[in-house]
């Protein structure tokens, strides 16, 4: 077991929860008609998020890949298998919602994500912005990847709407701080 990887997991989970708490404080309308959604999202972000990373078949492969010092064929292959397990165990990953069918005519079906997992997914993405200390970083990250990320039409609209609400709230806070700073000059 790697102390570095343990610290990474702890920090990541804390940042996911920070992102969730920020949403509840700054975009309360996201949950105003559905208290169960808020409560379920909070539980998911606080207690269940990435819990499977502590399973030996994920933990050991992730630790070796990120902190083991080499990227041999076996290390990369084991990591890829662990990642596949991770996305199938954790519904907040968009890849979890892609159904590959045997029928060549259907081939791939992209399912709608439930709202709880959409919110957890955004908190997961945004956690890295919290780590970097730049809450706007998520928008560039998403812009660079949006054509690669496979989401159903409904899910993509919800993701865009939530990201727009986050940006508007951040802009409002920034403008308020800037206005107050100029007022004190």
PDB file of C-alpha atoms in Angstrom:
ATOM      1  CA  UNK A   1       0.000   0.000   0.000  1.00  0.00           C
ATOM      2  CA  UNK A   2       1.184   3.454  -0.892  1.00  0.00           C
ATOM      3  CA  UNK A   3       0.836   6.393   1.469  1.00  0.00           C
ATOM      4  CA  UNK A   4       0.810   8.694  -1.587  1.00  0.00           C
ATOM      5  CA  UNK A   5      -2.134   6.882  -3.142  1.00  0.00           C
ATOM      6  CA  UNK A   6      -4.012   6.796   0.169  1.00  0.00           C
ATOM      7  CA  UNK A   7      -3.519  10.555   0.489  1.00  0.00           C
ATOM      8  CA  UNK A   8      -4.657  11.089  -3.101  1.00  0.00           C
ATOM      9  CA  UNK A   9      -7.874   9.101  -2.526  1.00  0.00           C
ATOM     10  CA  UNK A  10      -8.618  10.994   0.683  1.00  0.00           C
ATOM     11  CA  UNK A  11      -7.996  14.398  -0.913  1.00  0.00           C
ATOM     12  CA  UNK A  12     -10.023  13.502  -4.006  1.00  0.00           C
ATOM     13  CA  UNK A  13     -13.014  12.331  -1.978  1.00  0.00           C
ATOM     14  CA  UNK A  14     -12.812  15.473   0.185  1.00  0.00           C
ATOM     15  CA  UNK A  15     -12.783  17.652  -2.930  1.00  0.00           C
ATOM     16  CA  UNK A  16     -15.770  15.801  -4.419  1.00  0.00           C
ATOM     17  CA  UNK A  17     -17.661  16.530  -1.216  1.00  0.00           C
ATOM     18  CA  UNK A  18     -16.501  20.180  -1.240  1.00  0.00           C
ATOM     19  CA  UNK A  19     -17.866  20.484  -4.774  1.00  0.00           C
ATOM     20  CA  UNK A  20     -21.183  19.008  -3.662  1.00  0.00           C
ATOM     21  CA  UNK A  21     -21.414  21.344  -0.654  1.00  0.00           C
ATOM     22  CA  UNK A  22     -20.604  24.293  -2.922  1.00  0.00           C
ATOM     23  CA  UNK A  23     -23.482  23.287  -5.206  1.00  0.00           C
ATOM     24  CA  UNK A  24     -25.948  23.025  -2.322  1.00  0.00           C
ATOM     25  CA  UNK A  25     -24.925  26.441  -0.989  1.00  0.00           C
ATOM     26  CA  UNK A  26     -24.599  28.349  -4.263  1.00  0.00           C
ATOM     27  CA  UNK A  27     -27.130  26.616  -6.523  1.00  0.00           C
ATOM     28  CA  UNK A  28     -29.890  25.552  -4.133  1.00  0.00           C
ATOM     29  CA  UNK A  29     -32.397  25.490  -7.001  1.00  0.00           C
ATOM     30  CA  UNK A  30     -30.692  22.298  -8.157  1.00  0.00           C
ATOM     31  CA  UNK A  31     -32.353  20.522  -5.236  1.00  0.00           C
ATOM     32  CA  UNK A  32     -35.291  22.760  -4.284  1.00  0.00           C
ATOM     33  CA  UNK A  33     -37.994  20.409  -5.569  1.00  0.00           C
ATOM     34  CA  UNK A  34     -36.310  17.171  -4.587  1.00  0.00           C
ATOM     35  CA  UNK A  35     -34.936  16.856  -1.059  1.00  0.00           C
ATOM     36  CA  UNK A  36     -34.377  13.135  -1.641  1.00  0.00           C
ATOM     37  CA  UNK A  37     -32.067  13.976  -4.549  1.00  0.00           C
ATOM     38  CA  UNK A  38     -30.030  16.292  -2.327  1.00  0.00           C
ATOM     39  CA  UNK A  39     -29.856  13.765   0.512  1.00  0.00           C
ATOM     40  CA  UNK A  40     -28.950  10.884  -1.830  1.00  0.00           C
ATOM     41  CA  UNK A  41     -26.294  12.973  -3.603  1.00  0.00           C
ATOM     42  CA  UNK A  42     -24.808  14.006  -0.290  1.00  0.00           C
ATOM     43  CA  UNK A  43     -24.633  10.407   0.919  1.00  0.00           C
ATOM     44  CA  UNK A  44     -23.154   9.281  -2.388  1.00  0.00           C
ATOM     45  CA  UNK A  45     -20.504  12.018  -2.471  1.00  0.00           C
ATOM     46  CA  UNK A  46     -19.606  11.701   1.212  1.00  0.00           C
ATOM     47  CA  UNK A  47     -19.646   7.940   1.733  1.00  0.00           C
ATOM     48  CA  UNK A  48     -19.815   6.015  -1.531  1.00  0.00           C
ATOM     49  CA  UNK A  49     -17.784   8.017  -4.028  1.00  0.00           C
ATOM     50  CA  UNK A  50     -14.943   5.883  -5.439  1.00  0.00           C
ATOM     51  CA  UNK A  51     -15.277   3.419  -2.564  1.00  0.00           C
ATOM     52  CA  UNK A  52     -14.277   0.619  -4.940  1.00  0.00           C
ATOM     53  CA  UNK A  53     -10.794   2.136  -5.287  1.00  0.00           C
ATOM     54  CA  UNK A  54     -10.070   0.428  -1.963  1.00  0.00           C
ATOM     55  CA  UNK A  55     -10.838  -3.008  -3.408  1.00  0.00           C
ATOM     56  CA  UNK A  56      -7.567  -4.903  -3.962  1.00  0.00           C
ATOM     57  CA  UNK A  57      -8.256  -5.459  -7.680  1.00  0.00           C
ATOM     58  CA  UNK A  58      -8.474  -1.675  -8.190  1.00  0.00           C
ATOM     59  CA  UNK A  59      -6.205  -0.362  -5.442  1.00  0.00           C
ATOM     60  CA  UNK A  60      -3.104  -2.355  -6.323  1.00  0.00           C
ATOM     61  CA  UNK A  61      -3.338  -1.609 -10.054  1.00  0.00           C
ATOM     62  CA  UNK A  62      -3.958   2.124  -9.532  1.00  0.00           C
ATOM     63  CA  UNK A  63      -1.173   2.371  -6.967  1.00  0.00           C
ATOM     64  CA  UNK A  64       1.309   0.604  -9.248  1.00  0.00           C
ATOM     65  CA  UNK A  65       0.294   2.705 -12.270  1.00  0.00           C
ATOM     66  CA  UNK A  66       0.425   6.125 -10.592  1.00  0.00           C
ATOM     67  CA  UNK A  67       3.000   5.611  -7.846  1.00  0.00           C
ATOM     68  CA  UNK A  68       4.950   2.475  -8.763  1.00  0.00           C
ATOM     69  CA  UNK A  69       7.630   4.123 -10.842  1.00  0.00           C
ATOM     70  CA  UNK A  70       7.193   2.134 -14.062  1.00  0.00           C
ATOM     71  CA  UNK A  71       4.614   1.717 -16.761  1.00  0.00           C
ATOM     72  CA  UNK A  72       5.475  -1.771 -17.972  1.00  0.00           C
ATOM     73  CA  UNK A  73       3.051  -3.684 -20.169  1.00  0.00           C
ATOM     74  CA  UNK A  74       1.745  -5.584 -17.127  1.00  0.00           C
ATOM     75  CA  UNK A  75       1.290  -2.427 -15.053  1.00  0.00           C
ATOM     76  CA  UNK A  76      -0.641  -0.710 -17.854  1.00  0.00           C
ATOM     77  CA  UNK A  77      -2.717  -3.806 -18.611  1.00  0.00           C
ATOM     78  CA  UNK A  78      -3.601  -4.275 -14.943  1.00  0.00           C
ATOM     79  CA  UNK A  79      -4.527  -0.600 -14.666  1.00  0.00           C
ATOM     80  CA  UNK A  80      -6.780  -0.821 -17.745  1.00  0.00           C
ATOM     81  CA  UNK A  81      -8.576  -3.813 -16.224  1.00  0.00           C
ATOM     82  CA  UNK A  82      -8.935  -2.008 -12.901  1.00  0.00           C
ATOM     83  CA  UNK A  83     -10.302   1.083 -14.673  1.00  0.00           C
ATOM     84  CA  UNK A  84     -12.864  -1.073 -16.482  1.00  0.00           C
ATOM     85  CA  UNK A  85     -13.947  -2.568 -13.163  1.00  0.00           C
ATOM     86  CA  UNK A  86     -14.071   0.900 -11.636  1.00  0.00           C
ATOM     87  CA  UNK A  87     -16.385   2.394 -14.259  1.00  0.00           C
ATOM     88  CA  UNK A  88     -18.705  -0.607 -14.013  1.00  0.00           C
ATOM     89  CA  UNK A  89     -18.823  -0.376 -10.217  1.00  0.00           C
ATOM     90  CA  UNK A  90     -19.333   3.393 -10.105  1.00  0.00           C
ATOM     91  CA  UNK A  91     -22.379   4.841 -11.807  1.00  0.00           C
ATOM     92  CA  UNK A  92     -21.064   8.412 -11.724  1.00  0.00           C
ATOM     93  CA  UNK A  93     -18.826   7.614 -14.713  1.00  0.00           C
ATOM     94  CA  UNK A  94     -20.384   8.348 -18.083  1.00  0.00           C
ATOM     95  CA  UNK A  95     -18.737   5.203 -19.485  1.00  0.00           C
ATOM     96  CA  UNK A  96     -20.930   3.144 -17.136  1.00  0.00           C
ATOM     97  CA  UNK A  97     -23.986   4.167 -19.165  1.00  0.00           C
ATOM     98  CA  UNK A  98     -22.796   2.918 -22.550  1.00  0.00           C
ATOM     99  CA  UNK A  99     -24.350  -0.381 -23.503  1.00  0.00           C
ATOM    100  CA  UNK A 100     -22.462  -2.352 -26.133  1.00  0.00           C
ATOM    101  CA  UNK A 101     -24.798  -4.779 -27.852  1.00  0.00           C
ATOM    102  CA  UNK A 102     -24.024  -7.896 -29.844  1.00  0.00           C
ATOM    103  CA  UNK A 103     -26.358  -6.854 -32.647  1.00  0.00           C
ATOM    104  CA  UNK A 104     -24.289  -4.903 -35.200  1.00  0.00           C
ATOM    105  CA  UNK A 105     -27.316  -2.791 -36.110  1.00  0.00           C
ATOM    106  CA  UNK A 106     -27.712  -1.568 -32.524  1.00  0.00           C
ATOM    107  CA  UNK A 107     -24.052  -1.784 -31.551  1.00  0.00           C
ATOM    108  CA  UNK A 108     -23.903   1.008 -28.969  1.00  0.00           C
ATOM    109  CA  UNK A 109     -26.702   2.502 -26.892  1.00  0.00           C
ATOM    110  CA  UNK A 110     -26.079   5.507 -24.667  1.00  0.00           C
ATOM    111  CA  UNK A 111     -28.436   5.431 -21.704  1.00  0.00           C
ATOM    112  CA  UNK A 112     -29.724   8.393 -19.694  1.00  0.00           C
ATOM    113  CA  UNK A 113     -27.898   8.917 -16.417  1.00  0.00           C
ATOM    114  CA  UNK A 114     -29.994   9.433 -13.288  1.00  0.00           C
ATOM    115  CA  UNK A 115     -29.729  12.962 -11.891  1.00  0.00           C
ATOM    116  CA  UNK A 116     -27.901  11.807  -8.758  1.00  0.00           C
ATOM    117  CA  UNK A 117     -25.053  10.362 -10.813  1.00  0.00           C
ATOM    118  CA  UNK A 118     -24.935  13.372 -13.142  1.00  0.00           C
ATOM    119  CA  UNK A 119     -24.374  15.594 -10.116  1.00  0.00           C
ATOM    120  CA  UNK A 120     -21.805  13.211  -8.634  1.00  0.00           C
ATOM    121  CA  UNK A 121     -20.018  13.055 -12.006  1.00  0.00           C
ATOM    122  CA  UNK A 122     -19.795  16.852 -12.173  1.00  0.00           C
ATOM    123  CA  UNK A 123     -18.529  16.958  -8.573  1.00  0.00           C
ATOM    124  CA  UNK A 124     -15.955  14.324  -9.549  1.00  0.00           C
ATOM    125  CA  UNK A 125     -14.788  16.365 -12.539  1.00  0.00           C
ATOM    126  CA  UNK A 126     -14.828  19.579 -10.532  1.00  0.00           C
ATOM    127  CA  UNK A 127     -12.835  18.093  -7.649  1.00  0.00           C
ATOM    128  CA  UNK A 128      -9.674  18.584  -9.707  1.00  0.00           C
ATOM    129  CA  UNK A 129     -10.454  22.289 -10.033  1.00  0.00           C
ATOM    130  CA  UNK A 130     -10.707  22.453  -6.235  1.00  0.00           C
ATOM    131  CA  UNK A 131      -7.321  20.716  -5.995  1.00  0.00           C
ATOM    132  CA  UNK A 132      -5.763  23.261  -8.380  1.00  0.00           C
ATOM    133  CA  UNK A 133      -7.426  26.193  -6.632  1.00  0.00           C
ATOM    134  CA  UNK A 134      -9.091  27.343  -9.860  1.00  0.00           C
ATOM    135  CA  UNK A 135     -12.815  26.619  -9.795  1.00  0.00           C
ATOM    136  CA  UNK A 136     -13.122  27.772 -13.416  1.00  0.00           C
ATOM    137  CA  UNK A 137     -10.776  25.051 -14.669  1.00  0.00           C
ATOM    138  CA  UNK A 138     -13.664  22.578 -15.117  1.00  0.00           C
ATOM    139  CA  UNK A 139     -15.020  24.590 -18.045  1.00  0.00           C
ATOM    140  CA  UNK A 140     -11.825  24.283 -20.104  1.00  0.00           C
ATOM    141  CA  UNK A 141     -11.551  20.617 -19.094  1.00  0.00           C
ATOM    142  CA  UNK A 142     -15.100  19.912 -20.296  1.00  0.00           C
ATOM    143  CA  UNK A 143     -14.711  21.986 -23.467  1.00  0.00           C
ATOM    144  CA  UNK A 144     -11.613  19.978 -24.438  1.00  0.00           C
ATOM    145  CA  UNK A 145     -13.395  16.641 -23.868  1.00  0.00           C
ATOM    146  CA  UNK A 146     -17.074  17.238 -24.647  1.00  0.00           C
ATOM    147  CA  UNK A 147     -16.897  15.713 -28.127  1.00  0.00           C
ATOM    148  CA  UNK A 148     -15.288  12.577 -26.707  1.00  0.00           C
ATOM    149  CA  UNK A 149     -17.603  12.168 -23.709  1.00  0.00           C
ATOM    150  CA  UNK A 150     -20.586  10.078 -24.776  1.00  0.00           C
ATOM    151  CA  UNK A 151     -23.779  11.219 -23.101  1.00  0.00           C
ATOM    152  CA  UNK A 152     -27.409  10.759 -24.045  1.00  0.00           C
ATOM    153  CA  UNK A 153     -29.153  13.888 -25.284  1.00  0.00           C
ATOM    154  CA  UNK A 154     -31.031  14.298 -21.975  1.00  0.00           C
ATOM    155  CA  UNK A 155     -27.881  13.792 -19.910  1.00  0.00           C
ATOM    156  CA  UNK A 156     -25.830  16.212 -22.015  1.00  0.00           C
ATOM    157  CA  UNK A 157     -28.478  18.930 -21.658  1.00  0.00           C
ATOM    158  CA  UNK A 158     -28.501  18.457 -17.873  1.00  0.00           C
ATOM    159  CA  UNK A 159     -24.686  18.542 -17.727  1.00  0.00           C
ATOM    160  CA  UNK A 160     -24.596  21.758 -19.787  1.00  0.00           C
ATOM    161  CA  UNK A 161     -27.302  23.340 -17.630  1.00  0.00           C
ATOM    162  CA  UNK A 162     -25.508  22.506 -14.382  1.00  0.00           C
ATOM    163  CA  UNK A 163     -22.161  23.725 -15.733  1.00  0.00           C
ATOM    164  CA  UNK A 164     -23.868  26.954 -16.855  1.00  0.00           C
ATOM    165  CA  UNK A 165     -25.378  27.401 -13.376  1.00  0.00           C
ATOM    166  CA  UNK A 166     -21.944  26.842 -11.795  1.00  0.00           C
ATOM    167  CA  UNK A 167     -20.339  29.392 -14.123  1.00  0.00           C
ATOM    168  CA  UNK A 168     -23.063  31.957 -13.454  1.00  0.00           C
ATOM    169  CA  UNK A 169     -22.717  31.498  -9.682  1.00  0.00           C
ATOM    170  CA  UNK A 170     -18.924  31.762  -9.859  1.00  0.00           C
ATOM    171  CA  UNK A 171     -19.150  34.866 -12.053  1.00  0.00           C
ATOM    172  CA  UNK A 172     -21.650  36.417  -9.645  1.00  0.00           C
ATOM    173  CA  UNK A 173     -19.357  35.755  -6.677  1.00  0.00           C
ATOM    174  CA  UNK A 174     -16.329  37.080  -8.559  1.00  0.00           C
ATOM    175  CA  UNK A 175     -18.190  40.219  -9.678  1.00  0.00           C
ATOM    176  CA  UNK A 176     -19.488  40.799  -6.156  1.00  0.00           C
ATOM    177  CA  UNK A 177     -15.973  40.490  -4.718  1.00  0.00           C
ATOM    178  CA  UNK A 178     -14.570  42.780  -7.414  1.00  0.00           C
ATOM    179  CA  UNK A 179     -17.332  45.336  -6.820  1.00  0.00           C
ATOM    180  CA  UNK A 180     -16.764  45.228  -3.039  1.00  0.00           C
ATOM    181  CA  UNK A 181     -12.996  45.571  -3.526  1.00  0.00           C
ATOM    182  CA  UNK A 182     -13.497  48.629  -5.744  1.00  0.00           C
ATOM    183  CA  UNK A 183     -15.930  50.076  -3.194  1.00  0.00           C
ATOM    184  CA  UNK A 184     -13.211  49.951  -0.508  1.00  0.00           C
ATOM    185  CA  UNK A 185     -10.664  51.866  -2.573  1.00  0.00           C
TER     186      UNK A 185
END
